[in-house]
């Protein structure tokens, strides 16, 4: 097992060497193409987040709302990496790693906008719902079924196996830490069994049940963690100037460069931020594509806010908790993130803080397990419509959730660090080709807003060269009565809406 661990560590370091500049440069490219959408359209993002889902002819919700899709993707983002991952990054790279997390989030927000807008553009109908994501985008936008299959298999391996097991492991670690190791191995196994049972109860209800659960769970857990972090920052307010000084001072520090630690600091900041906010990883697009909205750009907006919530808010809270306890933390390769975060909270406010953190971690990680199931199931659906295969995936997923809860975390973290940059490479490569379409859609949205209209996108508005857009008939972008009026106005009455292949 140690030999496998060493090989995975070496592979991860080799992969991440070139991936850091790729991630940052891609964010710069997308920022330029969208004219800084992550900053210039911020008020519009908040305005559209609460848009209700579109209605069918019976007045029923046609699919997942903007907020529900945001919550599903936020559930996937806000999890283990926000606490254990950030604490590990600081332990390895020092306070300066937090600065590079922030940089990655600001640039990654543009990446998330492009990823989610493109996913919305190429979503497909699935009964009374929508599906999409990187696999569908590869097939519909790039004309590559082989690329779609490769992407789907990678998501299954990453979200359906690796990430899922890692999140489940965090749940059991949090429970054991909160109990002060009372119960030991028995408590770990019992916790793993409970998580697996709760997962089975929700995933068998499908994507809408996942959306309903995460829609109230994600805001609650983020608010709870914000309150805990605020209490700790106020308790240690005298350390706040020192923490900021260490973050910015070490970000370009001479001592880090002289000690050869600058590369480690940047690597840890970029890697943990990306693993946390999932911008460019190809996962958020699945949730974005499921939403029923009047314009693809609206889900791009929602996913930008998801990146900000994840990294600039939740990750920053973890960083301040850890650094307020130890501003000079860094250079500790054997440190365990969950333990560091737990000890920092207990040092700041006492043992009750460890219990609260444990409860928050359980909710964070559990909601991420649900999101990982959704990502995996979406790609099983892409590969096959066989219901027996879908049921088998659900059973395997629940079993892996249990196993992840009882395994040692080091191997799971190392495996994730190897797999997710490969998935990100597939995603960013396709987005560099398709990003001009996201730029066109954003300009279309802005133009309609300047004209004082509620922006609506339908396939007949798109350039004729765009192929593979199958889910943007008037019925996909408007309520039933609006769609009927639009068809009459544009001479489309009696024509059928495009149907997904």
Tab-separated table of C-alpha atoms in Angstrom, residues 199-454:
chain	number	residue	atom	x	y	z
A	199	UNK	CA	-27.336	8.313	1.022
A	200	UNK	CA	-29.432	5.386	-0.202
A	201	UNK	CA	-32.624	7.027	1.076
A	202	UNK	CA	-32.024	10.190	-0.941
A	203	UNK	CA	-30.373	8.969	-4.150
A	204	UNK	CA	-33.172	6.497	-4.826
A	205	UNK	CA	-35.488	9.497	-5.095
A	206	UNK	CA	-33.653	10.930	-8.116
A	207	UNK	CA	-32.305	14.350	-9.056
A	208	UNK	CA	-35.331	16.347	-7.914
A	209	UNK	CA	-35.116	14.909	-4.406
A	210	UNK	CA	-31.383	15.713	-4.390
A	211	UNK	CA	-32.244	19.265	-5.458
A	212	UNK	CA	-34.865	19.617	-2.722
A	213	UNK	CA	-32.523	18.320	-0.010
A	214	UNK	CA	-29.529	20.431	-1.021
A	215	UNK	CA	-31.674	23.545	-1.625
A	216	UNK	CA	-32.181	23.980	2.133
A	217	UNK	CA	-29.093	22.112	3.334
A	218	UNK	CA	-26.436	24.173	1.529
A	219	UNK	CA	-27.517	27.646	2.742
A	220	UNK	CA	-27.904	26.282	6.271
A	221	UNK	CA	-24.454	24.704	6.424
A	222	UNK	CA	-22.747	27.718	4.846
A	223	UNK	CA	-24.440	30.063	7.319
A	224	UNK	CA	-23.531	27.842	10.274
A	225	UNK	CA	-19.886	27.736	9.245
A	226	UNK	CA	-19.891	31.492	8.690
A	227	UNK	CA	-21.212	32.025	12.223
A	228	UNK	CA	-18.612	29.675	13.715
A	229	UNK	CA	-15.831	31.362	11.778
A	230	UNK	CA	-17.092	34.788	12.789
A	231	UNK	CA	-17.071	33.815	16.464
A	232	UNK	CA	-13.491	32.561	16.170
A	233	UNK	CA	-12.287	35.644	14.276
A	234	UNK	CA	-13.872	37.942	16.896
A	235	UNK	CA	-12.346	35.836	19.678
A	236	UNK	CA	-8.932	36.155	18.028
A	237	UNK	CA	-9.413	39.637	16.579
A	238	UNK	CA	-5.967	40.681	17.768
A	239	UNK	CA	-4.461	38.168	15.324
A	240	UNK	CA	-6.379	39.381	12.242
A	241	UNK	CA	-3.789	41.992	11.115
A	242	UNK	CA	-1.038	39.397	11.538
A	243	UNK	CA	-3.001	36.825	9.527
A	244	UNK	CA	-3.525	39.261	6.642
A	245	UNK	CA	0.116	40.257	6.834
A	246	UNK	CA	1.208	36.630	6.583
A	247	UNK	CA	-1.157	35.875	3.676
A	248	UNK	CA	0.002	38.789	1.516
A	249	UNK	CA	3.552	38.886	2.818
A	250	UNK	CA	4.207	35.235	2.062
A	251	UNK	CA	2.384	35.208	-1.284
A	252	UNK	CA	5.466	36.734	-2.937
A	253	UNK	CA	7.818	36.341	0.001
A	254	UNK	CA	11.577	36.351	-0.525
A	255	UNK	CA	12.082	33.722	2.174
A	256	UNK	CA	9.700	31.339	0.376
A	257	UNK	CA	11.625	31.789	-2.878
A	258	UNK	CA	14.977	31.341	-1.159
A	259	UNK	CA	13.777	28.238	0.667
A	260	UNK	CA	12.373	26.753	-2.536
A	261	UNK	CA	8.876	26.844	-1.070
A	262	UNK	CA	7.325	29.309	-3.528
A	263	UNK	CA	6.348	26.592	-6.013
A	264	UNK	CA	4.810	24.469	-3.260
A	265	UNK	CA	2.828	27.456	-1.997
A	266	UNK	CA	1.381	28.312	-5.433
A	267	UNK	CA	0.743	24.650	-6.212
A	268	UNK	CA	-1.160	24.087	-2.981
A	269	UNK	CA	-3.185	27.269	-3.378
A	270	UNK	CA	-4.242	26.558	-6.965
A	271	UNK	CA	-4.800	22.836	-6.435
A	272	UNK	CA	-6.922	23.123	-3.302
A	273	UNK	CA	-8.922	26.080	-4.616
A	274	UNK	CA	-9.738	24.247	-7.819
A	275	UNK	CA	-10.571	21.019	-6.031
A	276	UNK	CA	-12.828	23.021	-3.752
A	277	UNK	CA	-14.695	25.286	-6.203
A	278	UNK	CA	-14.592	22.807	-9.143
A	279	UNK	CA	-14.267	25.614	-11.704
A	280	UNK	CA	-13.144	23.968	-14.935
A	281	UNK	CA	-13.420	20.448	-13.545
A	282	UNK	CA	-16.490	19.615	-15.604
A	283	UNK	CA	-18.758	18.780	-12.670
A	284	UNK	CA	-20.713	22.001	-12.156
A	285	UNK	CA	-21.952	21.837	-15.739
A	286	UNK	CA	-24.153	18.849	-14.901
A	287	UNK	CA	-26.152	20.798	-12.344
A	288	UNK	CA	-26.160	23.929	-14.531
A	289	UNK	CA	-27.643	22.006	-17.464
A	290	UNK	CA	-30.505	20.660	-15.335
A	291	UNK	CA	-31.942	24.113	-14.662
A	292	UNK	CA	-34.982	25.536	-16.434
A	293	UNK	CA	-34.050	29.127	-17.305
A	294	UNK	CA	-34.919	31.662	-19.998
A	295	UNK	CA	-31.307	32.252	-21.058
A	296	UNK	CA	-28.156	30.069	-20.761
A	297	UNK	CA	-26.205	32.947	-19.228
A	298	UNK	CA	-28.343	32.848	-16.076
A	299	UNK	CA	-26.804	29.548	-14.992
A	300	UNK	CA	-23.364	30.937	-15.786
A	301	UNK	CA	-24.139	33.730	-13.336
A	302	UNK	CA	-25.296	31.276	-10.675
A	303	UNK	CA	-22.132	29.204	-10.933
A	304	UNK	CA	-19.919	32.285	-10.564
A	305	UNK	CA	-21.645	32.969	-7.257
A	306	UNK	CA	-21.041	29.327	-6.347
A	307	UNK	CA	-17.306	29.752	-6.833
A	308	UNK	CA	-17.281	32.913	-4.726
A	309	UNK	CA	-19.309	31.314	-1.935
A	310	UNK	CA	-17.036	28.305	-1.930
A	311	UNK	CA	-13.579	29.881	-2.025
A	312	UNK	CA	-13.810	33.557	-1.087
A	313	UNK	CA	-16.189	32.856	1.807
A	314	UNK	CA	-16.055	29.276	3.097
A	315	UNK	CA	-12.388	28.533	2.308
A	316	UNK	CA	-11.352	31.894	3.711
A	317	UNK	CA	-13.151	31.095	6.961
A	318	UNK	CA	-11.117	27.906	7.299
A	319	UNK	CA	-7.905	29.777	6.537
A	320	UNK	CA	-8.615	32.383	9.227
A	321	UNK	CA	-9.558	29.705	11.767
A	322	UNK	CA	-6.313	27.826	11.177
A	323	UNK	CA	-4.028	30.844	10.848
A	324	UNK	CA	-5.470	32.697	13.837
A	325	UNK	CA	-4.369	29.698	15.908
A	326	UNK	CA	-0.966	29.460	14.182
A	327	UNK	CA	-0.085	32.330	11.785
A	328	UNK	CA	3.292	30.756	10.942
A	329	UNK	CA	1.838	27.374	9.979
A	330	UNK	CA	3.528	25.744	6.999
A	331	UNK	CA	5.986	23.093	5.886
A	332	UNK	CA	4.153	20.192	7.556
A	333	UNK	CA	3.790	17.450	4.905
A	334	UNK	CA	2.347	14.861	7.309
A	335	UNK	CA	-0.425	17.055	8.716
A	336	UNK	CA	-4.066	15.896	8.502
A	337	UNK	CA	-6.432	18.693	7.499
A	338	UNK	CA	-9.462	17.655	9.554
A	339	UNK	CA	-7.342	17.311	12.696
A	340	UNK	CA	-5.686	20.707	12.168
A	341	UNK	CA	-9.050	22.422	11.687
A	342	UNK	CA	-10.562	20.665	14.699
A	343	UNK	CA	-7.620	21.515	16.968
A	344	UNK	CA	-7.664	25.160	15.818
A	345	UNK	CA	-11.375	25.510	16.614
A	346	UNK	CA	-11.005	23.853	20.028
A	347	UNK	CA	-8.016	26.083	20.855
A	348	UNK	CA	-10.033	29.174	19.931
A	349	UNK	CA	-13.411	28.583	21.606
A	350	UNK	CA	-13.201	25.353	23.557
A	351	UNK	CA	-14.456	21.800	23.127
A	352	UNK	CA	-17.972	22.895	22.124
A	353	UNK	CA	-16.478	24.378	18.958
A	354	UNK	CA	-15.100	20.977	17.980
A	355	UNK	CA	-18.557	19.446	18.316
A	356	UNK	CA	-20.124	22.204	16.187
A	357	UNK	CA	-17.384	21.853	13.562
A	358	UNK	CA	-17.951	18.112	13.506
A	359	UNK	CA	-21.669	18.597	12.864
A	360	UNK	CA	-20.991	21.129	10.102
A	361	UNK	CA	-18.439	18.826	8.496
A	362	UNK	CA	-20.934	15.975	8.496
A	363	UNK	CA	-23.478	18.136	6.647
A	364	UNK	CA	-20.856	19.544	4.253
A	365	UNK	CA	-19.512	16.151	3.307
A	366	UNK	CA	-22.890	14.412	3.150
A	367	UNK	CA	-24.330	17.000	0.760
A	368	UNK	CA	-21.236	16.556	-1.398
A	369	UNK	CA	-21.851	12.809	-1.485
A	370	UNK	CA	-25.329	13.508	-2.875
A	371	UNK	CA	-23.932	15.855	-5.505
A	372	UNK	CA	-21.308	13.264	-6.509
A	373	UNK	CA	-24.087	10.724	-7.013
A	374	UNK	CA	-25.925	13.152	-9.255
A	375	UNK	CA	-22.803	13.713	-11.363
A	376	UNK	CA	-22.146	9.990	-11.636
A	377	UNK	CA	-25.755	9.088	-12.420
A	378	UNK	CA	-25.943	11.752	-15.133
A	379	UNK	CA	-23.028	10.149	-16.913
A	380	UNK	CA	-24.378	6.621	-16.493
A	381	UNK	CA	-27.499	7.974	-18.185
A	382	UNK	CA	-25.346	9.359	-20.996
A	383	UNK	CA	-23.663	5.989	-21.535
A	384	UNK	CA	-26.784	3.821	-21.311
A	385	UNK	CA	-30.532	4.053	-20.708
A	386	UNK	CA	-30.616	0.540	-19.252
A	387	UNK	CA	-32.517	0.847	-15.951
A	388	UNK	CA	-30.766	-2.186	-14.483
A	389	UNK	CA	-27.397	-0.473	-14.980
A	390	UNK	CA	-28.697	2.658	-13.287
A	391	UNK	CA	-29.906	0.671	-10.297
A	392	UNK	CA	-26.599	-1.192	-10.148
A	393	UNK	CA	-24.729	2.127	-10.117
A	394	UNK	CA	-26.874	3.321	-7.205
A	395	UNK	CA	-26.096	0.164	-5.217
A	396	UNK	CA	-22.355	0.344	-6.001
A	397	UNK	CA	-22.321	4.034	-5.087
A	398	UNK	CA	-23.867	3.346	-1.675
A	399	UNK	CA	-21.403	0.496	-1.033
A	400	UNK	CA	-18.453	2.737	-1.965
A	401	UNK	CA	-19.831	5.429	0.330
A	402	UNK	CA	-19.630	2.961	3.189
A	403	UNK	CA	-16.123	1.763	2.245
A	404	UNK	CA	-14.861	5.319	1.918
A	405	UNK	CA	-15.991	5.987	5.456
A	406	UNK	CA	-13.795	3.254	6.944
A	407	UNK	CA	-10.618	3.582	4.835
A	408	UNK	CA	-7.611	5.688	5.749
A	409	UNK	CA	-7.849	9.219	4.268
A	410	UNK	CA	-4.287	9.631	2.938
A	411	UNK	CA	-4.713	7.246	0.001
A	412	UNK	CA	-8.083	8.780	-0.881
A	413	UNK	CA	-6.667	12.321	-0.985
A	414	UNK	CA	-3.714	11.212	-3.090
A	415	UNK	CA	-5.945	9.388	-5.575
A	416	UNK	CA	-8.187	12.444	-5.930
A	417	UNK	CA	-5.158	14.674	-6.567
A	418	UNK	CA	-4.198	12.437	-9.490
A	419	UNK	CA	-7.639	12.067	-11.048
A	420	UNK	CA	-9.224	15.498	-10.968
A	421	UNK	CA	-6.550	17.381	-12.977
A	422	UNK	CA	-7.068	14.847	-15.793
A	423	UNK	CA	-10.783	15.622	-15.770
A	424	UNK	CA	-10.003	19.342	-15.666
A	425	UNK	CA	-7.724	19.016	-18.691
A	426	UNK	CA	-10.551	17.462	-20.714
A	427	UNK	CA	-12.900	20.229	-19.608
A	428	UNK	CA	-10.637	23.238	-20.120
A	429	UNK	CA	-9.541	21.960	-23.527
A	430	UNK	CA	-13.142	21.891	-24.775
A	431	UNK	CA	-13.984	25.250	-23.188
A	432	UNK	CA	-11.105	27.016	-24.944
A	433	UNK	CA	-12.723	25.982	-28.229
A	434	UNK	CA	-16.292	26.848	-27.189
A	435	UNK	CA	-15.725	29.985	-25.097
A	436	UNK	CA	-16.536	32.402	-27.985
A	437	UNK	CA	-20.105	31.038	-27.859
A	438	UNK	CA	-20.345	31.907	-24.178
A	439	UNK	CA	-19.077	35.390	-25.066
A	440	UNK	CA	-21.741	35.737	-27.792
A	441	UNK	CA	-24.488	34.634	-25.410
A	442	UNK	CA	-23.354	37.139	-22.790
A	443	UNK	CA	-23.470	39.952	-25.339
A	444	UNK	CA	-26.958	38.810	-26.384
A	445	UNK	CA	-28.056	38.904	-22.745
A	446	UNK	CA	-26.576	42.352	-22.191
A	447	UNK	CA	-28.181	43.672	-25.370
A	448	UNK	CA	-31.637	42.553	-24.275
A	449	UNK	CA	-31.152	44.053	-20.818
A	450	UNK	CA	-30.137	47.384	-22.372
A	451	UNK	CA	-33.376	47.267	-24.380
A	452	UNK	CA	-35.304	46.900	-21.127
A	453	UNK	CA	-36.403	43.310	-21.814
A	454	UNK	CA	-36.226	40.138	-19.766
